[in-house]
């Protein structure tokens, strides 16, 4: 037990009690005992004249004082009870020994045991040993005095018998009292133990963790009921062997768990803290977090290890879901760009496989038309269906990803160039098959770029870039095909990149201008109007033709501001010429619109604003669009063209015969004229099919109430034949090449007739 100093220190007091206070407390207990025991001893000596009894009383008085002196080491609420119980027990034992001298040896043995039994609930450690020693010393002294000092006179026999019987009864009562006290305290201890166990079980349930306790010396493990329940097992179905635990751990996690346990037992880890999967009774695996701590002996060797097991399956599932969402496309469920690039990097770093890696870049053709005409929901369903088809064409070890929009990529490992090309062909063929979605039969195709790994210093970004370049090369050739990357493609791509930057600067510097090619009426032979064609006056390269920069402008979206600037310049020029040359009335202006421009719903408002700025009558403006531009989104294009016609602007279909518009669609479009493509006009030599085609187009147009303009007229024979076929207008180098504004003025002033 702790000393008074230790108790004071534990409670935050300043130190031991002063000596005078200690003496006062000592006298407070000793003085009553001295007078009490002295009075009893004196009365007994006077009655029986027995010096032995007097000596016993003095010794007991001294012993009581010693016990009182040591009382501070007993629990604060039990000091008095402890001292008086021990003193009374020893006094009764001494009286019994004095009355029945032949049994003094038994008393000598029993008395210390009684004192120990009495003191046991109150005293611990070294204090208990000191009390046992004092008890034995007291009994031995009393026995010696009883033998050495025979009584002066003997009491009557009846008194001895009565006293002996009373002493025995008192001793029996004391023993019974002690047994009752011991039983009571034992029951209290059991109740406290039971309450502690209930609190332990409640705490275990509260935290919902399974507990385990591993006796390393016996190699036995206690698994709590909750530990077994977490894995679907009953109490009696799991033994105490460590293997009951470790054999259920997932094979991929078992080695790591055992290594963590060994590291902790060796003292290299302060705590055991490891996550792993463990098999449930139903065969599934649950994620667990095990935490534990080893108990070590004086030499630092582990003798026990205990800890808890927490089910973290839901947390792991949430983490895996977040990781999947971060690395996969939400619409198709395919890996996204980041995941694909990581997988590509791993493939290139893998020894020996970098030269057998192929990347395919896939872009769906005509997807925008479907998306705009049928809605984004239908476009999304088409993307999902396309992704499923692509997956069906690949091996399990291949990686298919969606980069965004209608772009997909494929990583092929361990393939040759021929095998990669074969996979690309298989993908193209599969995507050409019609998609049947929500009652619609959708036709699409794809352009695929193919690049092979193994080139020196080619990393993931470079390979993906080159596959993209090859894809755009395939798309530039008409789409629906594959393009194999070649070294020169990168140089060409860099030139296009440089050209794009120059285009942006040229628009800012207004380096673009319009050239005008006359359109002649075949009825009058006079100029009826012009077609405005854009030209780029490059400060270093001179005049650049449209076919060199228009495709790049369309691809980058720069064609939109470029065409609007041409419309504005052409309208302003026509207003000036109409005033200057009234004899050419009605003089008109035709301007081309790209598919990018036609797809913009604000186009009619922008054209109307230009007409107001320049003062041109809307009836003098013709806007030309190609069949392919209209067919990419028939509904949207028809709506835009209708709004333009409502403004009295006439609409012409350019390059007619080269697209894929049907007659039924053509009949529904708000158009005013067809322009026959130059390829048909240029081959009208003699009797051939092209003459029949031109004749059919002219007849069809007139039946629909449309005018016909023939492009690419370069010879007199072509002009004569077109007149005989009933063509309305003609345009080509036979009349003039495209001229700048000054040249067009000179041509108008000549007032030539063809």
Steps between C-alpha positions, in 0.01 A plus 500: 500500500610856451641707786348825617760689300402310188133562566562871544708508185230319309235747610708805435577590869823670591668222707488288817308613809686696773644296794278665762188418298613140459565473880158648573332241278707225658404604858135535398486126441762369745380672821149344499649161425760532778239584761254241369742211488664604829161502672411157364839359590486647852151363559603155383813502717306613804235234446721207418843620618641376165822675387490312166173657406634839604805445279276401209300819538815714501634324187169534320491867595845545348396307188191716465716810511724363227196424285372851553836640400477300173134581442587774253590232249150358511214635282377834637143383561596166662788584742309481828309189396822325401684579824214407734419178310860382518532592872175326598595188308840479666353572847249216471774267380723600794219446752430159352869408532517620864191301597599179326876481536540152350383639159744786487692353206182493292424855599856594410438374147143619455526852641726645227277340237197670656681833499595452136142410406373806683758735350494362145213718369670816626877458479727422206862423426772568757252631760331158513832326567574738786159434658551121475837536674346707781219245546743210534721702735204580725384138526852370567555753780163417655577128487838549669351718773218255556749218555759696697259667741260241641182648637504590871165343550269292290143609431219260584443212260151616414643836396768339289240287324269793448779726382635233270158441349447875460841547346441216255160644412652843453779357286244310291296816461809690391586230243142500369508878489822488305361239259185710449715807443719311251194362319346846480816649360536210256145558375572871466815419307308262272231764446759760412669252265166418337419871461842561348443215254159643408654843446771335289240317289291817466806699394587230248150518354503877507812533287379211279851358492619145542770445762783250508764408757798290393694309769834471324645250748211256462437604138131530569271783395180612666250622241205696634144417404483815290821401317338173395164660426662750262606206284170313526618229743337376821676496835592130488613496136831681547782352706791668675772439244658800323435322171126550554580862422781495247371223272188706430698806387500570125804338333613837364490656849619213722872553450468872573299438819746243633791731421335785690442270800863387497628856470296607802608201710862578415450854625542665159141626501361678804148375430339242278279679249416324175210476253424174321224284357368196687259233381146501635306181556296570185821497292524874445789710625461782750749780558630514858719739697697326775672697773699343780775538757747249640562449875866430580684352797784662690745407227285650225381169357135494389281271709155622394343703227145630506299719273181565307359427157279760326288434192592773247332342197262791443780752528709305251207472262448877522871557436496264203191675363667840528816363338296345219310824442827693490655264245199401287251668272160545663301437181662189353681364805822487299835622636557870449801685360699502827456124547590432137816711516609326819445157344684607183795624706517167684497311170785710358710452814453125500829340384486360151139599432541866408566415135184287478253763615241658272261789566179545303320835500132468397268787407137438399405659169172692472440472875432873531225477242327222696551679829356828370209352306380233746613658825776443752318210666506306174862601449586361843329170421693481175828550686414224748406264216819585310707434812342155536578418139859610538545288812365199314778532242787504751685252718454499880852637546444794263407840644211698353445856627278795422690827478189714473230587250502238224871415536624160618848353535626142506825367645625177343794320661710225348386560141675551169421778253294259290299389801434860604379586150276192503343609830436847355326347197288282726392802704413699188294215358308457824420871527368512143213272596179692576400573859135440591410723793150599615345422166769683302747337264817706525790477257843621597861420434835582653845627418782311671859610548760231572847554647755241611728530802870429513614830357789657685395734784130462409297539818126462565416858401697475176335171400151633568579818307626303201196271505283813499693637202453172311127507579461851360687391191244222452215746556650743248493221240125467544465310826385144554856371471822455694816704483841359592732757653809587299790722594399770252159535661645664806677756285174565318317533831754754619449695178124498559555618856717783373242579233224519761697757699562700184128484416410651834745785450382551141138545613611757756708684236223477234728327250207318337323648199234398250555416133204491266418260215218607267180301452350541149135473407469256206185677385652849463872415487567778752649490848218446750713483811819382667611228739724633779800276566733561795873556447780546751753772429790364702767766570780254411345229282275723292152391390398164652217297345206382717574128469821558700342659805121446495519137630712617793263791560203260502673259737594773748174695474676807359289465186208668681650849546683462169180440299313781672776743403472382137119544507540855630763594238303342213176675598677836520659446156167402340325811634772711339478319164122515487520878526785526251367257237118521495497339154587164659190487712410275669859442617535236776770367736553135601698408814591150626408380850679211670336228709635673812322821407176325409488324838496831688144609589600867518602507129180674371535783753866552407420512127214742562735726695748501208222590255399794719860617534573486125155604374468202262154379400460143632356390162846557345676253735542130426642265764652173374517182713610148406286187508722342766470804727120477486483123542711504817197643677203532270259629761724772636622601152146522362395722790794738448448515123129570547579799720741630235239463226248683716745792480476479113849350473528231232666165578706293251618139535869498402684208333173317438540138393806435720309444824242247620179696536182319405233647272242495780726706724590734215131566439453606865796739518443878469733551200490702176771359270735208438863544396622208285845386612787580266597132471184427295529811284865437417424153361218601266703409189302299250241248598564371848325446830603839639284678242206288612575584862507873429180469298333314788607761755369785285169324442466414869574856608253654256231253609557619858490864393872549554761679289818323385855640506775303325849527654836448334409614148830538314421430135258641243372149425393462863325835490309409182391163639382655826287746303345214301429310825314802638748597773429842654843629606865410448825574681860417420835602358340540157357827628769600750716376777426639851589872505564751771255786545677721246505224237131431555424871443690495171312190392167662577594820320585300184138385482597186310246251367572125457 
